[in-house]
Each structure stands twice: as C-alpha cells, then as structure tokens.
Amino acid sequence: DAGVTQSPTHLIKTRGQQVTLRCSPKSGHDTVSWYQQALGQGPQFIFQYYEEEERQRGNFPDRFSGHQFPNYSSELNVNALLLGDSALYLCASSLGSGGNQPQHFGDGTRLSIL
Amino acid sequence: EDQVTQSPEALRLQEGESSSLNCSYTVSGLRGLFWYRQDPGKGPEFLFTLYSAGEEKEKERLKATLTKKESFLHITAPKPEDSATYLCAVQAFTTNAGKSTFGDGTTLTVKP
C-alpha cells in the first residue's frame, strides 16, 4: 500500500525564483493538504485541495498557490521566493474533506533559499 | 484562533523511566485531537486520534488521554527507539477537516 510520496526530496533555489513541489496521496485518499514546517517548529497549514478545488487556506500570501489533478495528486507553487520560505514542505492526504480522518504525511521536500 | 501548546520542549529519559508529555489546546469546538511522531528528516507519523474528553487510546508503550483542555501522551518504560519529536494537533468543527493546528512538539531522547 503506497503511502504519500513527495518530490523532489531536496531543492535549492535563489531569491526571486519560482518553485513547484509535487505530491501523490496515499492510495484511496482524495484530499491533499500542504504544510510548511520551519526548523524546530510544528507544521503550519497552507491550504487544502478536494475535488480539484482549494477548500480552505491558512495565513499564507498569494505567492503560494496550488493545484489538484483528477488523479488526486497535487502541486504546490511558490513564486518570488524569499529567504524566509526556506523550510520543509509537507503534503498530507486523507479521505474526504469532512469527518475526523487522520492525515497521512509524506516525508516532505526540503527547500533551501540562497 | 485555535492554539496548541506542548510541554516540555525537550525531555531526556533513561531507558525504562516512564513520563508524560502535555498538550494544552484552545479550539472552538474540537473535531479531533491527533498525536504524531516525527523522526529527523521524516514526515509526521500518525499515532492516535482522540475525539471527546475521557477518551483513551493505547499503542505499545504509548497511551494518550484527553480532557476538555489538554491531552497527555504517557510513555511507559521507554526504549531508545522511542526517541523522536512528538507532535500534537487539533482540528475544529468550524473548519473543514484537514486543517490541523499543530504545537511545536516535544523532543524526546531516551538514553540506554
């Protein structure tokens, strides 16, 4: 049973560049959420995708955008990168946008901004 | 705004020395409280979900409990392989499921 997979595992960019991170959810899951985790802190919610639409969003600027494809996989795009965007980006999947389902996380993409 | 505070930030135990981790929360209607384990360089691994005060869940040496204001993760006779960061998160009824508010975690180190 394949879990949540993310790519790439590591990425180095410079300020002002744009980046795209990818996520395939756990088999059977249809909802994808993205989180940003700074070093020594807990994950912070960026946004959630269900039925190819952004369903809710955390306190992140419009530079952060996403997409969900018909096969439930998802992309996170970040434009005009800032030094403060350096973090571990986590994708989590679950079944349905309602209910009490636990989220299953991938191992993340480590993004470093120079 | 939903808030989660975990204590202590770090905990060092000897193998076999039992202890508890605390998660205090404020949320506008608790949908669920979740415990995760995170190893260095890895994503969080789901451990437990608790839904209502008085509920308890157990898994091997771990036991999670829930009150109306806090949750405890009790670790009985820990082993070195229990060393990890333990994260607590809440979801509220006022938002769709999937938006979790996390604490900053407790980093547990178990020495042999």
PDB file of C-alpha atoms in Angstrom:
ATOM      1  CA  ASP A   1       0.000   0.000   0.000  1.00  0.00           C
ATOM      2  CA  ALA A   2       1.799   3.118  -1.248  1.00  0.00           C
ATOM      3  CA  GLY A   3       1.932   5.955   1.211  1.00  0.00           C
ATOM      4  CA  VAL A   4       2.194   9.660   0.445  1.00  0.00           C
ATOM      5  CA  THR A   5       5.067  10.404  -1.909  1.00  0.00           C
ATOM      6  CA  GLN A   6       6.642  13.810  -2.480  1.00  0.00           C
ATOM      7  CA  SER A   7       9.180  15.067  -4.985  1.00  0.00           C
ATOM      8  CA  PRO A   8      11.813  16.303  -5.061  1.00  0.00           C
ATOM      9  CA  THR A   9      13.264  15.474  -1.634  1.00  0.00           C
ATOM     10  CA  HIS A  10      15.620  18.464  -1.643  1.00  0.00           C
ATOM     11  CA  LEU A  11      15.705  21.675  -3.638  1.00  0.00           C
ATOM     12  CA  ILE A  12      17.952  24.729  -3.647  1.00  0.00           C
ATOM     13  CA  LYS A  13      16.715  27.994  -5.162  1.00  0.00           C
ATOM     14  CA  THR A  14      17.693  31.652  -5.078  1.00  0.00           C
ATOM     15  CA  ARG A  15      15.606  34.619  -4.040  1.00  0.00           C
ATOM     16  CA  GLY A  16      13.029  35.684  -6.610  1.00  0.00           C
ATOM     17  CA  GLN A  17      12.820  32.317  -8.322  1.00  0.00           C
ATOM     18  CA  GLN A  18       9.751  30.125  -8.570  1.00  0.00           C
ATOM     19  CA  VAL A  19       9.368  26.516  -7.404  1.00  0.00           C
ATOM     20  CA  THR A  20       6.924  23.643  -7.912  1.00  0.00           C
ATOM     21  CA  LEU A  21       6.623  20.785  -5.431  1.00  0.00           C
ATOM     22  CA  ARG A  22       4.680  17.601  -6.135  1.00  0.00           C
ATOM     23  CA  CYS A  23       2.654  15.154  -4.059  1.00  0.00           C
ATOM     24  CA  SER A  24       0.908  11.850  -4.693  1.00  0.00           C
ATOM     25  CA  PRO A  25      -1.596  10.955  -1.967  1.00  0.00           C
ATOM     26  CA  LYS A  26      -1.924   7.626  -0.202  1.00  0.00           C
ATOM     27  CA  SER A  27      -3.904   5.084  -2.201  1.00  0.00           C
ATOM     28  CA  GLY A  28      -7.628   5.610  -1.630  1.00  0.00           C
ATOM     29  CA  HIS A  29      -7.279   9.190  -0.399  1.00  0.00           C
ATOM     30  CA  ASP A  30      -8.827  12.112  -2.265  1.00  0.00           C
ATOM     31  CA  THR A  31      -7.904  15.150  -0.162  1.00  0.00           C
ATOM     32  CA  VAL A  32      -4.493  16.795  -0.056  1.00  0.00           C
ATOM     33  CA  SER A  33      -3.274  19.411   2.407  1.00  0.00           C
ATOM     34  CA  TRP A  34       0.040  21.259   2.325  1.00  0.00           C
ATOM     35  CA  TYR A  35       2.023  22.388   5.362  1.00  0.00           C
ATOM     36  CA  GLN A  36       5.183  24.425   5.912  1.00  0.00           C
ATOM     37  CA  GLN A  37       7.467  23.349   8.761  1.00  0.00           C
ATOM     38  CA  ALA A  38      10.279  25.654   9.833  1.00  0.00           C
ATOM     39  CA  LEU A  39      13.167  24.175  11.792  1.00  0.00           C
ATOM     40  CA  GLY A  40      12.194  23.460  15.389  1.00  0.00           C
ATOM     41  CA  GLN A  41       8.541  24.326  14.847  1.00  0.00           C
ATOM     42  CA  GLY A  42       5.333  22.454  14.168  1.00  0.00           C
ATOM     43  CA  PRO A  43       3.786  22.295  10.682  1.00  0.00           C
ATOM     44  CA  GLN A  44       1.710  25.298   9.600  1.00  0.00           C
ATOM     45  CA  PHE A  45      -1.313  24.809   7.339  1.00  0.00           C
ATOM     46  CA  ILE A  46      -1.001  26.364   3.875  1.00  0.00           C
ATOM     47  CA  PHE A  47      -4.103  25.088   2.057  1.00  0.00           C
ATOM     48  CA  GLN A  48      -6.250  22.059   1.294  1.00  0.00           C
ATOM     49  CA  TYR A  49      -7.453  20.654  -2.024  1.00  0.00           C
ATOM     50  CA  TYR A  50     -10.515  18.481  -2.522  1.00  0.00           C
ATOM     51  CA  GLU A  51     -12.295  17.735  -5.797  1.00  0.00           C
ATOM     52  CA  GLU A  52      -9.667  19.821  -7.621  1.00  0.00           C
ATOM     53  CA  GLU A  53     -10.595  22.975  -5.715  1.00  0.00           C
ATOM     54  CA  GLU A  54      -8.906  24.903  -2.916  1.00  0.00           C
ATOM     55  CA  ARG A  55     -11.251  24.365   0.026  1.00  0.00           C
ATOM     56  CA  GLN A  56      -9.556  26.393   2.726  1.00  0.00           C
ATOM     57  CA  ARG A  57      -6.412  28.377   3.224  1.00  0.00           C
ATOM     58  CA  GLY A  58      -4.122  29.299   6.079  1.00  0.00           C
ATOM     59  CA  ASN A  59      -2.346  32.621   6.622  1.00  0.00           C
ATOM     60  CA  PHE A  60      -0.063  32.468   3.599  1.00  0.00           C
ATOM     61  CA  PRO A  61       0.292  35.092   0.844  1.00  0.00           C
ATOM     62  CA  ASP A  62      -0.918  34.666  -2.717  1.00  0.00           C
ATOM     63  CA  ARG A  63       2.640  33.773  -3.737  1.00  0.00           C
ATOM     64  CA  PHE A  64       1.653  30.316  -2.547  1.00  0.00           C
ATOM     65  CA  SER A  65      -0.702  28.563  -4.949  1.00  0.00           C
ATOM     66  CA  GLY A  66      -1.651  25.028  -5.740  1.00  0.00           C
ATOM     67  CA  HIS A  67      -3.427  22.624  -7.964  1.00  0.00           C
ATOM     68  CA  GLN A  68      -5.051  19.225  -7.694  1.00  0.00           C
ATOM     69  CA  PHE A  69      -5.309  16.885 -10.653  1.00  0.00           C
ATOM     70  CA  PRO A  70      -8.088  14.379 -11.489  1.00  0.00           C
ATOM     71  CA  ASN A  71      -5.935  11.543 -10.095  1.00  0.00           C
ATOM     72  CA  TYR A  72      -5.870  13.439  -6.735  1.00  0.00           C
ATOM     73  CA  SER A  73      -2.167  14.294  -6.973  1.00  0.00           C
ATOM     74  CA  SER A  74      -1.265  17.867  -6.168  1.00  0.00           C
ATOM     75  CA  GLU A  75       1.296  20.597  -6.769  1.00  0.00           C
ATOM     76  CA  LEU A  76       2.408  23.479  -4.573  1.00  0.00           C
ATOM     77  CA  ASN A  77       3.792  26.510  -6.388  1.00  0.00           C
ATOM     78  CA  VAL A  78       5.676  29.327  -4.696  1.00  0.00           C
ATOM     79  CA  ASN A  79       6.554  32.485  -6.640  1.00  0.00           C
ATOM     80  CA  ALA A  80       9.056  35.248  -5.882  1.00  0.00           C
ATOM     81  CA  LEU A  81      10.891  33.144  -3.311  1.00  0.00           C
ATOM     82  CA  LEU A  82      12.090  34.818  -0.115  1.00  0.00           C
ATOM     83  CA  LEU A  83      14.789  33.683   2.304  1.00  0.00           C
ATOM     84  CA  GLY A  84      12.011  33.042   4.838  1.00  0.00           C
ATOM     85  CA  ASP A  85      10.466  30.423   2.553  1.00  0.00           C
ATOM     86  CA  SER A  86      13.270  28.034   3.475  1.00  0.00           C
ATOM     87  CA  ALA A  87      11.528  25.149   5.233  1.00  0.00           C
ATOM     88  CA  LEU A  88      10.328  21.562   4.994  1.00  0.00           C
ATOM     89  CA  TYR A  89       7.149  21.409   2.901  1.00  0.00           C
ATOM     90  CA  LEU A  90       4.868  18.560   3.873  1.00  0.00           C
ATOM     91  CA  CYS A  91       1.984  17.050   1.971  1.00  0.00           C
ATOM     92  CA  ALA A  92      -0.743  15.213   3.870  1.00  0.00           C
ATOM     93  CA  SER A  93      -3.588  13.168   2.456  1.00  0.00           C
ATOM     94  CA  SER A  94      -6.880  11.999   3.904  1.00  0.00           C
ATOM     95  CA  LEU A  95     -10.237  10.677   2.786  1.00  0.00           C
ATOM     96  CA  GLY A  96     -12.895  13.343   2.260  1.00  0.00           C
ATOM     97  CA  SER A  97     -12.905  16.993   3.322  1.00  0.00           C
ATOM     98  CA  GLY A  98     -15.196  16.385   6.289  1.00  0.00           C
ATOM     99  CA  GLY A  99     -15.176  13.998   9.209  1.00  0.00           C
ATOM    100  CA  ASN A 100     -12.460  13.033  11.638  1.00  0.00           C
ATOM    101  CA  GLN A 101      -9.986  11.297   9.394  1.00  0.00           C
ATOM    102  CA  PRO A 102      -6.331  11.391  10.427  1.00  0.00           C
ATOM    103  CA  GLN A 103      -3.893  12.796   7.922  1.00  0.00           C
ATOM    104  CA  HIS A 104      -1.053  10.740   6.485  1.00  0.00           C
ATOM    105  CA  PHE A 105       2.090  12.688   5.720  1.00  0.00           C
ATOM    106  CA  GLY A 106       4.859  12.314   3.193  1.00  0.00           C
ATOM    107  CA  ASP A 107       8.499  12.863   4.137  1.00  0.00           C
ATOM    108  CA  GLY A 108       8.483  16.334   2.661  1.00  0.00           C
ATOM    109  CA  THR A 109      10.553  18.479   0.340  1.00  0.00           C
ATOM    110  CA  ARG A 110      13.401  20.390   1.982  1.00  0.00           C
ATOM    111  CA  LEU A 111      13.535  23.799   0.261  1.00  0.00           C
ATOM    112  CA  SER A 112      16.569  25.988   0.785  1.00  0.00           C
ATOM    113  CA  ILE A 113      16.638  29.578  -0.492  1.00  0.00           C
ATOM    114  CA  LEU A 114      20.044  31.224  -1.039  1.00  0.00           C
TER     115      LEU A 114
ATOM    116  CA  GLU B   1      -7.981  31.293  16.782  1.00  0.00           C
ATOM    117  CA  ASP B   2      -7.094  27.692  17.586  1.00  0.00           C
ATOM    118  CA  GLN B   3      -3.940  27.267  19.672  1.00  0.00           C
ATOM    119  CA  VAL B   4      -1.830  24.297  20.767  1.00  0.00           C
ATOM    120  CA  THR B   5       0.968  24.466  23.337  1.00  0.00           C
ATOM    121  CA  GLN B   6       3.183  21.482  24.074  1.00  0.00           C
ATOM    122  CA  SER B   7       5.418  20.988  27.098  1.00  0.00           C
ATOM    123  CA  PRO B   8       8.151  20.367  27.838  1.00  0.00           C
ATOM    124  CA  GLU B   9      10.036  21.414  24.694  1.00  0.00           C
ATOM    125  CA  ALA B  10      12.599  18.671  25.325  1.00  0.00           C
ATOM    126  CA  LEU B  11      12.663  15.641  27.602  1.00  0.00           C
ATOM    127  CA  ARG B  12      15.564  13.332  28.346  1.00  0.00           C
ATOM    128  CA  LEU B  13      14.799   9.989  29.965  1.00  0.00           C
ATOM    129  CA  GLN B  14      16.739   6.905  30.912  1.00  0.00           C
ATOM    130  CA  GLU B  15      15.551   3.678  29.345  1.00  0.00           C
ATOM    131  CA  GLY B  16      12.677   2.360  31.448  1.00  0.00           C
ATOM    132  CA  GLU B  17      11.921   5.739  33.078  1.00  0.00           C
ATOM    133  CA  SER B  18       8.231   6.490  32.467  1.00  0.00           C
ATOM    134  CA  SER B  19       6.958  10.042  31.898  1.00  0.00           C
ATOM    135  CA  SER B  20       4.234  12.147  30.270  1.00  0.00           C
ATOM    136  CA  LEU B  21       4.088  14.782  27.541  1.00  0.00           C
ATOM    137  CA  ASN B  22       1.499  17.544  27.729  1.00  0.00           C
ATOM    138  CA  CYS B  23      -0.598  19.190  25.011  1.00  0.00           C
ATOM    139  CA  SER B  24      -2.778  22.140  26.039  1.00  0.00           C
ATOM    140  CA  TYR B  25      -5.266  23.405  23.485  1.00  0.00           C
ATOM    141  CA  THR B  26      -7.906  26.041  22.856  1.00  0.00           C
ATOM    142  CA  VAL B  27     -10.280  25.394  19.996  1.00  0.00           C
ATOM    143  CA  SER B  28     -13.756  26.492  19.002  1.00  0.00           C
ATOM    144  CA  GLY B  29     -15.384  23.070  19.049  1.00  0.00           C
ATOM    145  CA  LEU B  30     -12.984  20.109  18.990  1.00  0.00           C
ATOM    146  CA  ARG B  31     -13.407  17.874  15.955  1.00  0.00           C
ATOM    147  CA  GLY B  32     -10.428  15.754  16.924  1.00  0.00           C
ATOM    148  CA  LEU B  33      -7.037  15.805  18.631  1.00  0.00           C
ATOM    149  CA  PHE B  34      -4.189  13.978  16.936  1.00  0.00           C
ATOM    150  CA  TRP B  35      -0.803  12.743  18.120  1.00  0.00           C
ATOM    151  CA  TYR B  36       2.042  12.219  15.662  1.00  0.00           C
ATOM    152  CA  ARG B  37       5.620  11.032  15.934  1.00  0.00           C
ATOM    153  CA  GLN B  38       8.271  12.696  13.762  1.00  0.00           C
ATOM    154  CA  ASP B  39      11.766  11.314  13.247  1.00  0.00           C
ATOM    155  CA  PRO B  40      14.560  13.591  11.945  1.00  0.00           C
ATOM    156  CA  GLY B  41      14.250  14.189   8.199  1.00  0.00           C
ATOM    157  CA  LYS B  42      10.877  12.442   8.032  1.00  0.00           C
ATOM    158  CA  GLY B  43       7.243  13.464   7.914  1.00  0.00           C
ATOM    159  CA  PRO B  44       4.936  13.073  10.910  1.00  0.00           C
ATOM    160  CA  GLU B  45       3.674   9.531  11.510  1.00  0.00           C
ATOM    161  CA  PHE B  46       0.112   9.213  12.805  1.00  0.00           C
ATOM    162  CA  LEU B  47      -0.256   7.673  16.281  1.00  0.00           C
ATOM    163  CA  PHE B  48      -3.705   8.415  17.764  1.00  0.00           C
ATOM    164  CA  THR B  49      -6.945  10.329  17.312  1.00  0.00           C
ATOM    165  CA  LEU B  50      -8.997  11.383  20.347  1.00  0.00           C
ATOM    166  CA  TYR B  51     -12.469  12.860  19.927  1.00  0.00           C
ATOM    167  CA  SER B  52     -14.008  13.529  23.331  1.00  0.00           C
ATOM    168  CA  ALA B  53     -12.993  14.168  26.928  1.00  0.00           C
ATOM    169  CA  GLY B  54     -12.342  10.980  28.870  1.00  0.00           C
ATOM    170  CA  GLU B  55     -11.241   9.027  25.827  1.00  0.00           C
ATOM    171  CA  GLU B  56      -8.024   6.977  25.983  1.00  0.00           C
ATOM    172  CA  LYS B  57      -6.028   5.174  23.290  1.00  0.00           C
ATOM    173  CA  GLU B  58      -3.071   2.805  23.689  1.00  0.00           C
ATOM    174  CA  LYS B  59      -0.363   1.507  21.397  1.00  0.00           C
ATOM    175  CA  GLU B  60       2.562  -0.498  22.743  1.00  0.00           C
ATOM    176  CA  ARG B  61       4.304   1.736  25.323  1.00  0.00           C
ATOM    177  CA  LEU B  62       2.208   4.812  24.487  1.00  0.00           C
ATOM    178  CA  LYS B  63      -1.108   5.884  25.966  1.00  0.00           C
ATOM    179  CA  ALA B  64      -2.960   9.064  25.014  1.00  0.00           C
ATOM    180  CA  THR B  65      -5.650  10.678  27.159  1.00  0.00           C
ATOM    181  CA  LEU B  66      -7.925  13.688  26.620  1.00  0.00           C
ATOM    182  CA  THR B  67      -9.637  16.262  28.820  1.00  0.00           C
ATOM    183  CA  LYS B  68     -11.553  19.384  27.781  1.00  0.00           C
ATOM    184  CA  LYS B  69      -8.379  21.492  27.914  1.00  0.00           C
ATOM    185  CA  GLU B  70      -5.432  19.173  27.417  1.00  0.00           C
ATOM    186  CA  SER B  71      -4.117  15.821  26.288  1.00  0.00           C
ATOM    187  CA  PHE B  72      -1.345  13.712  27.714  1.00  0.00           C
ATOM    188  CA  LEU B  73       0.888  11.207  25.997  1.00  0.00           C
ATOM    189  CA  HIS B  74       2.111   8.759  28.620  1.00  0.00           C
ATOM    190  CA  ILE B  75       5.224   6.764  27.799  1.00  0.00           C
ATOM    191  CA  THR B  76       5.728   3.632  29.899  1.00  0.00           C
ATOM    192  CA  ALA B  77       9.178   2.053  30.200  1.00  0.00           C
ATOM    193  CA  PRO B  78      10.535   3.844  27.108  1.00  0.00           C
ATOM    194  CA  LYS B  79      13.229   2.386  24.892  1.00  0.00           C
ATOM    195  CA  PRO B  80      15.875   4.268  22.853  1.00  0.00           C
ATOM    196  CA  GLU B  81      13.820   3.664  19.694  1.00  0.00           C
ATOM    197  CA  ASP B  82      11.067   5.842  21.186  1.00  0.00           C
ATOM    198  CA  SER B  83      13.370   8.851  20.745  1.00  0.00           C
ATOM    199  CA  ALA B  84      11.618  11.291  18.377  1.00  0.00           C
ATOM    200  CA  THR B  85       9.657  14.539  18.316  1.00  0.00           C
ATOM    201  CA  TYR B  86       6.028  14.074  19.345  1.00  0.00           C
ATOM    202  CA  LEU B  87       3.543  16.486  17.791  1.00  0.00           C
ATOM    203  CA  CYS B  88       0.013  17.278  18.925  1.00  0.00           C
ATOM    204  CA  ALA B  89      -2.571  18.778  16.562  1.00  0.00           C
ATOM    205  CA  VAL B  90      -6.244  19.789  16.733  1.00  0.00           C
ATOM    206  CA  GLN B  91      -8.985  20.161  14.174  1.00  0.00           C
ATOM    207  CA  ALA B  92     -12.022  22.326  14.849  1.00  0.00           C
ATOM    208  CA  PHE B  93     -15.637  21.913  13.786  1.00  0.00           C
ATOM    209  CA  THR B  94     -15.544  25.488  12.455  1.00  0.00           C
ATOM    210  CA  THR B  95     -13.228  24.443   9.630  1.00  0.00           C
ATOM    211  CA  ASN B  96     -13.214  21.616   7.163  1.00  0.00           C
ATOM    212  CA  ALA B  97     -11.374  18.509   8.270  1.00  0.00           C
ATOM    213  CA  GLY B  98      -7.810  18.628   7.046  1.00  0.00           C
ATOM    214  CA  LYS B  99      -6.838  21.951   8.565  1.00  0.00           C
ATOM    215  CA  SER B 100      -4.817  20.913  11.581  1.00  0.00           C
ATOM    216  CA  THR B 101      -3.273  23.340  14.038  1.00  0.00           C
ATOM    217  CA  PHE B 102      -0.041  21.893  15.408  1.00  0.00           C
ATOM    218  CA  GLY B 103       2.022  22.541  18.502  1.00  0.00           C
ATOM    219  CA  ASP B 104       5.797  22.873  18.222  1.00  0.00           C
ATOM    220  CA  GLY B 105       6.349  19.390  19.621  1.00  0.00           C
ATOM    221  CA  THR B 106       8.262  17.734  22.437  1.00  0.00           C
ATOM    222  CA  THR B 107      11.615  16.220  21.519  1.00  0.00           C
ATOM    223  CA  LEU B 108      12.103  13.031  23.495  1.00  0.00           C
ATOM    224  CA  THR B 109      15.527  11.464  23.957  1.00  0.00           C
ATOM    225  CA  VAL B 110      15.763   8.060  25.649  1.00  0.00           C
ATOM    226  CA  LYS B 111      19.235   7.030  26.774  1.00  0.00           C
ATOM    227  CA  PRO B 112      20.153   3.334  27.142  1.00  0.00           C
TER     228      PRO B 112
END
